[in-house]
């Protein structure tokens, strides 16, 4: 006969088997070289020694009643049968799943034979008949399940174990056992339910061990190969003796995730390169599993990453063609962070090898690799960068620089810009190259943005264009950070991280301004019906990054765009969790839920908050923001954030800078728009929130900056309230008591009679909180002026006595601004409360050179 029908080269379902030895196939008699199992056989090996060879014959029970046409359909296959049927004048019989009625009947009989098989030999024979009759693409899912229920995963698993352990009691050599076992697994794995079956999952370490360590060979073949190798060595004695150790025929299988214990290593056979058909079947199983929702987790937990990395590094069979794409899929899934945390050395070694290939390959292949490399880069924000990683990134940049400087097509340039953006995310500008190259890269990204976004309204960008432009946004953001830092510190114009001079940074800002002008133009054309478009979100995010750093440019255009920005934010805040863009983000996430919170509409507001903080400080934009009811959005955001924080304690409390930024924006409104604060209901809600939150925040030391923001914001709002002659309510009294306790803890006396020092609790946060502390003292003085009853609390809480004692024991405060703010508060207290005035006067009359005597305005108030 021709080539046997058990194929392992391209299995899509239960495929026609193709052994690599000479099997004869007949519709009546099928000889298979399997020994009969012995009663005393070892349970570790499913094929055991026996006397003679079992010639399995499927006779009358399976085939005796087949008609001539039925047997012909088995021999010729369904396609030939259909062809002959078409030539026949009679009408063809109805077909089921591509089979004629006669073929379907034969299939049912074969399935019956398979179901009632009494041993492995009969199972294999029935399988061969089925695959001879029905190609894989004509087996429906129900039939495939029937085959699985009859065969199960136990048989292919035992085939693999027998081959790997190299038992000589098997009737087949290991390479043919592997061919049969992997072909069965590959066929069954094409069904999603079977791909996640526990028995199939238990074979994954075996398959990985084969891909990593090679295929076991029989003792006879090993001896034959060893003899041939020795003959060659004698012929070429001394010419290349060091290559002898690299011979694959006599090499011990390396340690692998095959699941075999140390005790089995002594009986493992020698290994050779894995046959391509077997390797293809192994990768078929792994790919089928990886494509399922939980597949990447299953592969990671079974050691797929290190095994595949070693297979690629050792250039094993199909490792480049199929192993690398499989690793790319794994590292692009939700297990990416865990894979890098669990196997950093193996993945970094893999990336190092890829970078070396990248530097050595020809230009056309190099451009293709630009599209593949980002998948193998480690995630940002993970473990601290190692020198090895920096060396790899430096090698990638060295290869990439001439590519960026060359002439590229649109698609090729897109891949280059995406890789550049990923490298910038990973290690910043330091390894990128000289300033001239950095400027060129930024310029190319800006040009690409303008070309894509300055098209006439209604022009739709392709998916590839959107991908490229999104990468350009990241390059723009990174360049903007460097250029703006250079502008903020002109005293050191020589270098920044990227090595930009002041002149170069201004040139970069110029091209950035043109690119962001195109971004504004694009967003002006976007209808709110497209709010859930991921590319619109990426464009919105890029503009927010620009506004966070630079608002003096394009001011009129930005003011005109504010209604869209606020409307876009409101839309996402109102969308229910798991809907719209949030649903897309969840599907596309490459981080585990345990490592990063679920994306919600609040993230849109978080990106916009720094811009709102800047814009609310300018009169024109602030008026627009007020007309859009922006303060209410910020108050709701604060309320939700506090609702989350108050349920946490100890180490579970984490600082949220976005809440502090929202407080800063609200503070701008409170300071500059007093009438709006007095009449807008959202500020009344804010006052209630602050009164509730401040007492609890006193016990959360990690949130000291947020506490300072709440304290300052609350005092600033209270100073705008109408004058009250009597005592405030209990909530107000509790708020002021908490504020005084908080402000009192900032300073402490120094040893001797030196300046007051910042307390240890405040010291780590003083740079961020000192201005808020001063504003709080000034606001406290304003509250005393409008609410005189507060002076009583100031005295009863001991705040005044504590401050006077500190001033008496020191020669000054940490800085002049703090001394001015404290003096302003003491002046207001002395003017409104006679008892407090007397207490201050007593300290002032003491003839000591202390801080209190360095307050001339307070002295004037006491003398008036």
PDB file of N, CA, C and O in Angstrom, residues 636-667:
ATOM      1  N   UNK A 636     -17.726  64.112  44.317  1.00  0.00           N
ATOM      2  CA  UNK A 636     -18.164  62.709  44.243  1.00  0.00           C
ATOM      3  C   UNK A 636     -16.965  61.763  44.222  1.00  0.00           C
ATOM      4  O   UNK A 636     -16.990  60.688  44.839  1.00  0.00           O
ATOM      5  N   UNK A 637     -15.920  62.163  43.528  1.00  0.00           N
ATOM      6  CA  UNK A 637     -14.709  61.341  43.468  1.00  0.00           C
ATOM      7  C   UNK A 637     -14.074  61.223  44.857  1.00  0.00           C
ATOM      8  O   UNK A 637     -13.655  60.125  45.269  1.00  0.00           O
ATOM      9  N   UNK A 638     -14.007  62.331  45.581  1.00  0.00           N
ATOM     10  CA  UNK A 638     -13.459  62.301  46.941  1.00  0.00           C
ATOM     11  C   UNK A 638     -14.302  61.428  47.859  1.00  0.00           C
ATOM     12  O   UNK A 638     -13.767  60.653  48.672  1.00  0.00           O
ATOM     13  N   UNK A 639     -15.625  61.553  47.741  1.00  0.00           N
ATOM     14  CA  UNK A 639     -16.510  60.770  48.599  1.00  0.00           C
ATOM     15  C   UNK A 639     -16.320  59.273  48.366  1.00  0.00           C
ATOM     16  O   UNK A 639     -16.256  58.482  49.312  1.00  0.00           O
ATOM     17  N   UNK A 640     -16.204  58.892  47.100  1.00  0.00           N
ATOM     18  CA  UNK A 640     -15.997  57.474  46.796  1.00  0.00           C
ATOM     19  C   UNK A 640     -14.636  57.001  47.292  1.00  0.00           C
ATOM     20  O   UNK A 640     -14.508  55.903  47.854  1.00  0.00           O
ATOM     21  N   UNK A 641     -13.611  57.826  47.086  1.00  0.00           N
ATOM     22  CA  UNK A 641     -12.280  57.451  47.544  1.00  0.00           C
ATOM     23  C   UNK A 641     -12.199  57.290  49.045  1.00  0.00           C
ATOM     24  O   UNK A 641     -11.569  56.358  49.555  1.00  0.00           O
ATOM     25  N   UNK A 642     -12.861  58.199  49.771  1.00  0.00           N
ATOM     26  CA  UNK A 642     -12.854  58.097  51.231  1.00  0.00           C
ATOM     27  C   UNK A 642     -13.648  56.871  51.681  1.00  0.00           C
ATOM     28  O   UNK A 642     -13.273  56.200  52.642  1.00  0.00           O
ATOM     29  N   UNK A 643     -14.715  56.548  50.969  1.00  0.00           N
ATOM     30  CA  UNK A 643     -15.482  55.357  51.311  1.00  0.00           C
ATOM     31  C   UNK A 643     -14.642  54.100  51.234  1.00  0.00           C
ATOM     32  O   UNK A 643     -14.844  53.156  52.001  1.00  0.00           O
ATOM     33  N   UNK A 644     -13.692  54.066  50.311  1.00  0.00           N
ATOM     34  CA  UNK A 644     -12.785  52.914  50.197  1.00  0.00           C
ATOM     35  C   UNK A 644     -11.729  52.942  51.300  1.00  0.00           C
ATOM     36  O   UNK A 644     -11.447  51.930  51.945  1.00  0.00           O
ATOM     37  N   UNK A 645     -11.151  54.109  51.541  1.00  0.00           N
ATOM     38  CA  UNK A 645     -10.049  54.222  52.504  1.00  0.00           C
ATOM     39  C   UNK A 645     -10.492  53.939  53.933  1.00  0.00           C
ATOM     40  O   UNK A 645      -9.735  53.345  54.715  1.00  0.00           O
ATOM     41  N   UNK A 646     -11.679  54.364  54.295  1.00  0.00           N
ATOM     42  CA  UNK A 646     -12.073  54.240  55.705  1.00  0.00           C
ATOM     43  C   UNK A 646     -12.300  52.793  56.126  1.00  0.00           C
ATOM     44  O   UNK A 646     -12.386  52.500  57.317  1.00  0.00           O
ATOM     45  N   UNK A 647     -12.396  51.892  55.161  1.00  0.00           N
ATOM     46  CA  UNK A 647     -12.563  50.476  55.499  1.00  0.00           C
ATOM     47  C   UNK A 647     -11.231  49.776  55.694  1.00  0.00           C
ATOM     48  O   UNK A 647     -11.209  48.593  56.043  1.00  0.00           O
ATOM     49  N   UNK A 648     -10.138  50.490  55.480  1.00  0.00           N
ATOM     50  CA  UNK A 648      -8.822  49.861  55.558  1.00  0.00           C
ATOM     51  C   UNK A 648      -8.061  50.375  56.769  1.00  0.00           C
ATOM     52  O   UNK A 648      -8.328  51.463  57.270  1.00  0.00           O
ATOM     53  N   UNK A 649      -7.096  49.579  57.186  1.00  0.00           N
ATOM     54  CA  UNK A 649      -6.277  49.978  58.331  1.00  0.00           C
ATOM     55  C   UNK A 649      -4.927  49.296  58.230  1.00  0.00           C
ATOM     56  O   UNK A 649      -4.748  48.311  57.515  1.00  0.00           O
ATOM     57  N   UNK A 650      -3.956  49.826  58.983  1.00  0.00           N
ATOM     58  CA  UNK A 650      -2.629  49.224  59.022  1.00  0.00           C
ATOM     59  C   UNK A 650      -1.946  49.226  57.671  1.00  0.00           C
ATOM     60  O   UNK A 650      -1.956  50.204  56.930  1.00  0.00           O
ATOM     61  N   UNK A 651      -1.380  48.077  57.314  1.00  0.00           N
ATOM     62  CA  UNK A 651      -0.616  47.974  56.081  1.00  0.00           C
ATOM     63  C   UNK A 651      -1.491  47.940  54.832  1.00  0.00           C
ATOM     64  O   UNK A 651      -0.989  48.051  53.723  1.00  0.00           O
ATOM     65  N   UNK A 652      -2.791  47.767  55.014  1.00  0.00           N
ATOM     66  CA  UNK A 652      -3.680  47.757  53.849  1.00  0.00           C
ATOM     67  C   UNK A 652      -3.992  49.161  53.356  1.00  0.00           C
ATOM     68  O   UNK A 652      -4.596  49.320  52.294  1.00  0.00           O
ATOM     69  N   UNK A 653      -3.589  50.177  54.114  1.00  0.00           N
ATOM     70  CA  UNK A 653      -3.846  51.563  53.708  1.00  0.00           C
ATOM     71  C   UNK A 653      -2.736  52.004  52.768  1.00  0.00           C
ATOM     72  O   UNK A 653      -1.559  52.006  53.143  1.00  0.00           O
ATOM     73  N   UNK A 654      -3.103  52.372  51.578  1.00  0.00           N
ATOM     74  CA  UNK A 654      -2.142  52.848  50.593  1.00  0.00           C
ATOM     75  C   UNK A 654      -2.497  54.259  50.167  1.00  0.00           C
ATOM     76  O   UNK A 654      -3.670  54.603  49.998  1.00  0.00           O
ATOM     77  N   UNK A 655      -1.490  55.057  49.985  1.00  0.00           N
ATOM     78  CA  UNK A 655      -1.690  56.442  49.573  1.00  0.00           C
ATOM     79  C   UNK A 655      -2.252  56.497  48.152  1.00  0.00           C
ATOM     80  O   UNK A 655      -1.815  55.755  47.278  1.00  0.00           O
ATOM     81  N   UNK A 656      -3.196  57.393  47.942  1.00  0.00           N
ATOM     82  CA  UNK A 656      -3.794  57.592  46.626  1.00  0.00           C
ATOM     83  C   UNK A 656      -3.542  59.032  46.189  1.00  0.00           C
ATOM     84  O   UNK A 656      -4.274  59.944  46.589  1.00  0.00           O
ATOM     85  N   UNK A 657      -2.518  59.290  45.381  1.00  0.00           N
ATOM     86  CA  UNK A 657      -2.201  60.665  44.981  1.00  0.00           C
ATOM     87  C   UNK A 657      -3.341  61.362  44.250  1.00  0.00           C
ATOM     88  O   UNK A 657      -3.441  62.588  44.283  1.00  0.00           O
ATOM     89  N   UNK A 658      -4.215  60.603  43.587  1.00  0.00           N
ATOM     90  CA  UNK A 658      -5.318  61.224  42.856  1.00  0.00           C
ATOM     91  C   UNK A 658      -6.262  61.955  43.793  1.00  0.00           C
ATOM     92  O   UNK A 658      -6.813  63.013  43.446  1.00  0.00           O
ATOM     93  N   UNK A 659      -6.494  61.420  44.988  1.00  0.00           N
ATOM     94  CA  UNK A 659      -7.350  62.105  45.950  1.00  0.00           C
ATOM     95  C   UNK A 659      -6.722  63.426  46.381  1.00  0.00           C
ATOM     96  O   UNK A 659      -7.427  64.442  46.556  1.00  0.00           O
ATOM     97  N   UNK A 660      -5.417  63.442  46.542  1.00  0.00           N
ATOM     98  CA  UNK A 660      -4.727  64.681  46.917  1.00  0.00           C
ATOM     99  C   UNK A 660      -4.805  65.709  45.787  1.00  0.00           C
ATOM    100  O   UNK A 660      -4.989  66.910  46.043  1.00  0.00           O
ATOM    101  N   UNK A 661      -4.678  65.248  44.546  1.00  0.00           N
ATOM    102  CA  UNK A 661      -4.782  66.166  43.405  1.00  0.00           C
ATOM    103  C   UNK A 661      -6.186  66.744  43.307  1.00  0.00           C
ATOM    104  O   UNK A 661      -6.367  67.932  42.996  1.00  0.00           O
ATOM    105  N   UNK A 662      -7.201  65.913  43.546  1.00  0.00           N
ATOM    106  CA  UNK A 662      -8.582  66.416  43.536  1.00  0.00           C
ATOM    107  C   UNK A 662      -8.774  67.483  44.610  1.00  0.00           C
ATOM    108  O   UNK A 662      -9.464  68.491  44.384  1.00  0.00           O
ATOM    109  N   UNK A 663      -8.167  67.285  45.785  1.00  0.00           N
ATOM    110  CA  UNK A 663      -8.249  68.297  46.853  1.00  0.00           C
ATOM    111  C   UNK A 663      -7.604  69.612  46.407  1.00  0.00           C
ATOM    112  O   UNK A 663      -8.116  70.695  46.689  1.00  0.00           O
ATOM    113  N   UNK A 664      -6.491  69.525  45.700  1.00  0.00           N
ATOM    114  CA  UNK A 664      -5.804  70.738  45.230  1.00  0.00           C
ATOM    115  C   UNK A 664      -6.676  71.506  44.251  1.00  0.00           C
ATOM    116  O   UNK A 664      -6.749  72.745  44.298  1.00  0.00           O
ATOM    117  N   UNK A 665      -7.343  70.790  43.346  1.00  0.00           N
ATOM    118  CA  UNK A 665      -8.227  71.462  42.397  1.00  0.00           C
ATOM    119  C   UNK A 665      -9.398  72.112  43.120  1.00  0.00           C
ATOM    120  O   UNK A 665      -9.771  73.260  42.834  1.00  0.00           O
ATOM    121  N   UNK A 666      -9.991  71.405  44.076  1.00  0.00           N
ATOM    122  CA  UNK A 666     -11.095  71.984  44.840  1.00  0.00           C
ATOM    123  C   UNK A 666     -10.628  73.177  45.657  1.00  0.00           C
ATOM    124  O   UNK A 666     -11.367  74.164  45.818  1.00  0.00           O
ATOM    125  N   UNK A 667      -9.401  73.120  46.175  1.00  0.00           N
ATOM    126  CA  UNK A 667      -8.869  74.241  46.938  1.00  0.00           C
ATOM    127  C   UNK A 667      -8.752  75.489  46.066  1.00  0.00           C
ATOM    128  O   UNK A 667      -9.003  76.614  46.533  1.00  0.00           O
TER     129      UNK A 667
END
